[in-house]
CSV table of C-alpha atoms in Angstrom, one decimal:
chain,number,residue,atom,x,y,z
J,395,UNK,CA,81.8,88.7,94.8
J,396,UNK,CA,82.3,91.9,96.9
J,397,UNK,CA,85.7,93.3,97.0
J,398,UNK,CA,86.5,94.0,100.5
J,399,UNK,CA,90.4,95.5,101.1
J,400,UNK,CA,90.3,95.8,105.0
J,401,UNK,CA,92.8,94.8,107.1
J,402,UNK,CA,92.6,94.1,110.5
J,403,UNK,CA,95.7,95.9,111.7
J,404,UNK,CA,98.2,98.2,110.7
J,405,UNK,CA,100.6,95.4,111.7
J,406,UNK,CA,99.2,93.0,109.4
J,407,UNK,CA,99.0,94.9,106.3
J,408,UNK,CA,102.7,95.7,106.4
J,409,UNK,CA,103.2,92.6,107.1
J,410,UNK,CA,105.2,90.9,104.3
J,411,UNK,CA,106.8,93.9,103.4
J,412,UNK,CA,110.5,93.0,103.0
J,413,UNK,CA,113.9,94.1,103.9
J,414,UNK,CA,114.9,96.3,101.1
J,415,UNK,CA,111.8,97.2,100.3
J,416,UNK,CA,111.1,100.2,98.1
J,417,UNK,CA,108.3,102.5,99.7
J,418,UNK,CA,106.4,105.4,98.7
J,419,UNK,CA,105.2,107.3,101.1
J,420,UNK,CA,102.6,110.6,101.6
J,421,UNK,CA,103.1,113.7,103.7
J,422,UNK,CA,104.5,117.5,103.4
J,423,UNK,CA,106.2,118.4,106.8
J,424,UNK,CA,104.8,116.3,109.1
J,425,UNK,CA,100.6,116.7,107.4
J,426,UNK,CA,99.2,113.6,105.7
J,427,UNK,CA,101.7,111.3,107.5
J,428,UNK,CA,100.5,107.3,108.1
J,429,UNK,CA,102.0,107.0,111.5
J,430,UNK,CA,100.5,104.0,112.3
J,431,UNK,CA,101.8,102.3,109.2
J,432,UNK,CA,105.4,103.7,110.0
J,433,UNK,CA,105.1,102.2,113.7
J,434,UNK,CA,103.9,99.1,112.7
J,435,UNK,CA,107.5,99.0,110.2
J,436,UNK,CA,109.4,100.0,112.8
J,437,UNK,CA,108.0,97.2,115.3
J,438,UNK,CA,109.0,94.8,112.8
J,439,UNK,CA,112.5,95.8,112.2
J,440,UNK,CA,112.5,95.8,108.4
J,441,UNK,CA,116.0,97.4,107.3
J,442,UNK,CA,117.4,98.8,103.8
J,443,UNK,CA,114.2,100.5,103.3
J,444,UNK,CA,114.7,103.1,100.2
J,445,UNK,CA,112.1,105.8,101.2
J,446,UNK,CA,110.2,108.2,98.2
J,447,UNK,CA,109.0,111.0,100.0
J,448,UNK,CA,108.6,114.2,100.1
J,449,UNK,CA,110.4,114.8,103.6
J,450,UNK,CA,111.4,112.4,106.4
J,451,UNK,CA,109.5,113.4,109.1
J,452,UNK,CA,111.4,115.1,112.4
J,453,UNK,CA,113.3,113.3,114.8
J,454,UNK,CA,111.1,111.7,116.5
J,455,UNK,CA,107.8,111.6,114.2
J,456,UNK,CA,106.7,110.5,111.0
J,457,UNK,CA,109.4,109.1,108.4
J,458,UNK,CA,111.9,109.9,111.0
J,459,UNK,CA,111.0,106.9,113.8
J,460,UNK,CA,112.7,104.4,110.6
J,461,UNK,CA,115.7,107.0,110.0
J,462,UNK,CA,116.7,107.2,113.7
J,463,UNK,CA,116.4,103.5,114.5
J,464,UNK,CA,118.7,103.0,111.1
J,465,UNK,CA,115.9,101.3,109.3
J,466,UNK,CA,116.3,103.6,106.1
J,467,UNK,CA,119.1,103.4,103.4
J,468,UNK,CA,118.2,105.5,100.9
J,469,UNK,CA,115.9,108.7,100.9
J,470,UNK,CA,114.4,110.4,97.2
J,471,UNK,CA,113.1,113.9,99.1
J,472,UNK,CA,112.8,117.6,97.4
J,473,UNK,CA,113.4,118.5,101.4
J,474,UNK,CA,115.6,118.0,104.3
J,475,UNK,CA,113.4,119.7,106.9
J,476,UNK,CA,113.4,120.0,110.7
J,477,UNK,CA,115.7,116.7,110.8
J,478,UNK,CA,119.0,116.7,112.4
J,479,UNK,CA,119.3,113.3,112.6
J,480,UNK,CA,118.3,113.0,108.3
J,481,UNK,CA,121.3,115.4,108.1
J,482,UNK,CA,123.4,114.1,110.5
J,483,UNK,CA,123.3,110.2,108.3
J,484,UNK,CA,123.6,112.0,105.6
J,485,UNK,CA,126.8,113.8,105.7
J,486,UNK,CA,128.5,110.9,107.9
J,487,UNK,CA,127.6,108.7,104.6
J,488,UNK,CA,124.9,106.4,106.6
J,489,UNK,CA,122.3,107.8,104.3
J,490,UNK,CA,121.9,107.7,100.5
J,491,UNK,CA,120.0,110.8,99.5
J,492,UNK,CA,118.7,111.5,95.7
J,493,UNK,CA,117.5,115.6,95.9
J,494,UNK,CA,114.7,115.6,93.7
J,495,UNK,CA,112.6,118.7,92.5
J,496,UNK,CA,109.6,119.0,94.7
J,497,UNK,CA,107.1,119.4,91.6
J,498,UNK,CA,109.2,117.1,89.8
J,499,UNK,CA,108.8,114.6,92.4
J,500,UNK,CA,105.1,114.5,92.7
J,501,UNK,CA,105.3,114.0,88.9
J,502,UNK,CA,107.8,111.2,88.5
J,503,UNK,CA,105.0,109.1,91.2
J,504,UNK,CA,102.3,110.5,89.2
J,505,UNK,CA,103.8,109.2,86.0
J,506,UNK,CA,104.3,105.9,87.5
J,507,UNK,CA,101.3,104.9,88.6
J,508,UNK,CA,100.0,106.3,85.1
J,509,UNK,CA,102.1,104.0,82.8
J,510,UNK,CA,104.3,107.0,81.5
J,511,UNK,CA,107.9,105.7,81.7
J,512,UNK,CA,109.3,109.2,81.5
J,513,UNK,CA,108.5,112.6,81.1
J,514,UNK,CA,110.2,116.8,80.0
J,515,UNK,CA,110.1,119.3,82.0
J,516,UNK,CA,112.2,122.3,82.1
J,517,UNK,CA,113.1,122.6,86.0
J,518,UNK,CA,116.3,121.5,86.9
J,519,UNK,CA,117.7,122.8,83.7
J,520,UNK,CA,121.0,124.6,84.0
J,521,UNK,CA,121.3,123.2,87.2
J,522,UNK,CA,123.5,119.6,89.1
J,523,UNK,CA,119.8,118.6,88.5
J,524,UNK,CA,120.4,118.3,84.6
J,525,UNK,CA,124.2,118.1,84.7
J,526,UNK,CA,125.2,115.7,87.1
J,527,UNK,CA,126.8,116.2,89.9
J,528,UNK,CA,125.0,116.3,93.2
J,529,UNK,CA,126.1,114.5,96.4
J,530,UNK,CA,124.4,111.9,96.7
J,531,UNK,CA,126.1,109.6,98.9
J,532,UNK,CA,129.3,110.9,101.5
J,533,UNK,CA,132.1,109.0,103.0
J,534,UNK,CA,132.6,108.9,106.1
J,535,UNK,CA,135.5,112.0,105.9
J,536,UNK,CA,133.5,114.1,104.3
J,537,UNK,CA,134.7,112.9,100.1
J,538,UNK,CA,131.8,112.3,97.8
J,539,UNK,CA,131.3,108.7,97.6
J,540,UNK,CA,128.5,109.1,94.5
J,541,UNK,CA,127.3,111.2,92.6
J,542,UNK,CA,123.8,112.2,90.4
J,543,UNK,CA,124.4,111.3,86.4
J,544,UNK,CA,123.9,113.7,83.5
J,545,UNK,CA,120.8,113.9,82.3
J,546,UNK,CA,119.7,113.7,78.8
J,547,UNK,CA,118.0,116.8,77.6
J,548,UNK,CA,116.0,117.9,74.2
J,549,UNK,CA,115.3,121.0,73.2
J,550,UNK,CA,111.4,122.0,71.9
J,551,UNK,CA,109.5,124.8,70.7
J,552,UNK,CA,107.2,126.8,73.4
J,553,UNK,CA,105.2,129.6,71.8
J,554,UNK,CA,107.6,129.7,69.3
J,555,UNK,CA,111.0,129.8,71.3
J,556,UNK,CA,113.5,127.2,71.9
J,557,UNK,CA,113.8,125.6,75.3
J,558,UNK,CA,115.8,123.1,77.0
J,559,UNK,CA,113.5,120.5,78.2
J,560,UNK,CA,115.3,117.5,81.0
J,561,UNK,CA,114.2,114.0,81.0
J,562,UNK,CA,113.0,112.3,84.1
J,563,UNK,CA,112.3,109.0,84.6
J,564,UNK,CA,108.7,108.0,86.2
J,565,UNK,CA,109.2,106.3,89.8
J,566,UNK,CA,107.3,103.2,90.6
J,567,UNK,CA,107.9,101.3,93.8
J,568,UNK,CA,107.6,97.9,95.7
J,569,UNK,CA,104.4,99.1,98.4
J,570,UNK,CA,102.9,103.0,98.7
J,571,UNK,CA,102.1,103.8,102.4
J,572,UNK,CA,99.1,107.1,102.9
J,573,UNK,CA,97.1,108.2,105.3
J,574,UNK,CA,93.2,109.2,104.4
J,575,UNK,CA,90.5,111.2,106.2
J,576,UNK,CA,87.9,108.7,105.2
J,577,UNK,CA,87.6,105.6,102.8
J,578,UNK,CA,85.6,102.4,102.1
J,579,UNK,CA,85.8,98.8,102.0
J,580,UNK,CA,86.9,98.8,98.2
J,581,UNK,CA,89.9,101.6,98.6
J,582,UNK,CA,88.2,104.8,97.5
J,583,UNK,CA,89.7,107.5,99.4
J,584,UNK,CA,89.0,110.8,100.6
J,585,UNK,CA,91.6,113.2,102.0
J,586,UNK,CA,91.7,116.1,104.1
J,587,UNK,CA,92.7,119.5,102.9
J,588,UNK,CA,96.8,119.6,103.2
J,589,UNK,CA,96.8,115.9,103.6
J,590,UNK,CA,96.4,115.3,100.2
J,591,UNK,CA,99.4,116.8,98.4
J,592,UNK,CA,101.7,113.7,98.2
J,593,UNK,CA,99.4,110.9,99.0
J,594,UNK,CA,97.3,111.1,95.8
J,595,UNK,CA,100.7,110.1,93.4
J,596,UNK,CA,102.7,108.4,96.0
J,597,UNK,CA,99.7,106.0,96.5
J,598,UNK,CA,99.5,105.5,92.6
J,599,UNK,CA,103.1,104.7,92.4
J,600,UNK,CA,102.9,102.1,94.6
J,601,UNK,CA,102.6,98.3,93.1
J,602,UNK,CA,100.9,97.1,96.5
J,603,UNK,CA,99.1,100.7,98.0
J,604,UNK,CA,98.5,100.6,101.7
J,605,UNK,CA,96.2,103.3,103.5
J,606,UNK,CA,95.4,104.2,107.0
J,607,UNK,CA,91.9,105.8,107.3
J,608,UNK,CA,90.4,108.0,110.1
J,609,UNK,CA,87.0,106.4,109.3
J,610,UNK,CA,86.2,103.5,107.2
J,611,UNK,CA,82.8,103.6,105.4
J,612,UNK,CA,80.7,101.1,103.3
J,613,UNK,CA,81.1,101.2,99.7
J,614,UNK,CA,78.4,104.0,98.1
J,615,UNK,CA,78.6,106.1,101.1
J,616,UNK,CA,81.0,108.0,99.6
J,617,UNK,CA,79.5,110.6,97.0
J,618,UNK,CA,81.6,109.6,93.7
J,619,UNK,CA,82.3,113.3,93.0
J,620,UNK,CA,84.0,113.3,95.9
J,621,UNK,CA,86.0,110.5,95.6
J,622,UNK,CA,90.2,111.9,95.7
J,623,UNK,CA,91.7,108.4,95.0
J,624,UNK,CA,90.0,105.4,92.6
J,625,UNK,CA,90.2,102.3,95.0
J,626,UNK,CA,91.8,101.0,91.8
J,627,UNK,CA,95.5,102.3,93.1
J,628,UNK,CA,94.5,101.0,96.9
J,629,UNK,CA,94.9,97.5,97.7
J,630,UNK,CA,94.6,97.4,101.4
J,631,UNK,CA,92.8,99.6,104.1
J,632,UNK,CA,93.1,100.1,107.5
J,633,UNK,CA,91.2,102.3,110.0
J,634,UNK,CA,92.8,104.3,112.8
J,635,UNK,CA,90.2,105.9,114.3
J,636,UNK,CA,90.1,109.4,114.6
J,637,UNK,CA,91.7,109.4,117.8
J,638,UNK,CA,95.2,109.4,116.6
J,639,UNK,CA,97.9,111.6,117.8
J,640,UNK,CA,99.1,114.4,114.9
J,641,UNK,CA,101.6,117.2,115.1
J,642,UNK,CA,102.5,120.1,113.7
J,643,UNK,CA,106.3,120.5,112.1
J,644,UNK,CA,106.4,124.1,112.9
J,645,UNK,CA,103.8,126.0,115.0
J,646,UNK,CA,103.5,129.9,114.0
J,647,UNK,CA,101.3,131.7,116.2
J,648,UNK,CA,100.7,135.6,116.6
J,649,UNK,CA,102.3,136.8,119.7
J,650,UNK,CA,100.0,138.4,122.5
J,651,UNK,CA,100.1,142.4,122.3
């Protein structure tokens, strides 16, 4: 029997995603992010989301629709960004925020969806990272209400020298949300250029994988070699169109001499 993962609408592929669900969900900055996806959450009203990611979108794009409207409890980011209002919850203690590494993070969703439970690396050593310490969750005036936990840490030979190594645990989570340039009816995906930084692990980390696609192909039409995701790690698809609105975070452009 063919396996066909299409869904009609971005609406109904989100649609039994719960209140207090735990999301995955690709972009850098405001590239690669699955808008429709996000709007279709934030029509539904789901609340105590707790958002991987790299960033949260600005105020009034991407991550940062759920944020504003108060849909988001918790955020695991490597950045803060353009967002006022991100900050804002944060230090008012409406926002739970777990600072993550930003190569770190791309590897505790890539060790997820791999099976690794955990895995060394040496950034973050020396650092609140290892030791413990970071805010992570603020009172209302301002106290710390929680805090990051000591890590445990190992020390291993590299090229014949000593080094600290820090353990991280692998992040797996309830539904992964990414935007694609193209895929087919079975979940293979292709991305485009900056679009695919976070959306290759955050879509393996996800149990149930969700993806928006520009334009939605027949299975074989896309050349294996050039195949960015396995359709193994997608479970639903849902095309856009290529139509849709996208923005840029922060346009730099050469003033005129």
């Amino acid at each position: 029997m063919a396996i066909d993962k299409t869904y009609a609408s971005a609406a109904e592929a989100v649609a039994d995603i719960p209140d207090g669900a735990i999301l995955a969900v690709g972009g850098f900055g405001l590239s690669g992010n699955p808008m429709e996806l996000i709007r279709a959450l934030e029509a539904r009203g789901v609340t105590g989301l707790k958002v991987v990611s790299n960033n949260c979108g600005v105020d009034d794009w991407g991550l940062g629709l759920l944020l504003r409207n108060g849909q988001i409890d918790k955020m695991t980011s490597s950045y803060v960004g353009e967002n006022k209002e991100f900050e804002r919850r944060y230090l008012t203690g409406e926002l739970e925020l777990e600072l993550t590494p930003q190569g770190t993070l791309a590897e505790k969703l890539r060790a997820g969806g791999s099976g690794i439970a955990a895995f060394y690396t040496r950034t973050g050593v020396g650092t609140q990272v290892a030791e413990g310490g970071l805010p992570q969750l603020y009172n209302a005036d301002g106290t710390v209400a929680k805090a990051s936990e000591p890590k445990p840490t190992a020390t291993f030979d590299v090229d014949g020298e000593p080094q600290e190594f820090v353990l991280e645990e692998a992040i797996t989570t309830d539904f992964a949300l990414v935007h694609a340039l193209r895929g087919d009816r079975h979940g293979n995906l292709v991305f485009n250029k900056a679009a695919r930084q976070f959306s290759p692990p955050a879509a393996m980390a996800g149990r149930i994988c969700i993806a928006q696609v520009e334009e939605l192909v027949e299975p074989g039409e896309i050349d294996p070699d050039a195949v960015h995701l396995p359709g193994v790690f997608v479970h639903r698809i849902v095309e856009v169109g290529t139509g849709i609105e996208k923005r840029i975070e922060r346009r730099t452009v050469r003033e005129e001499s």
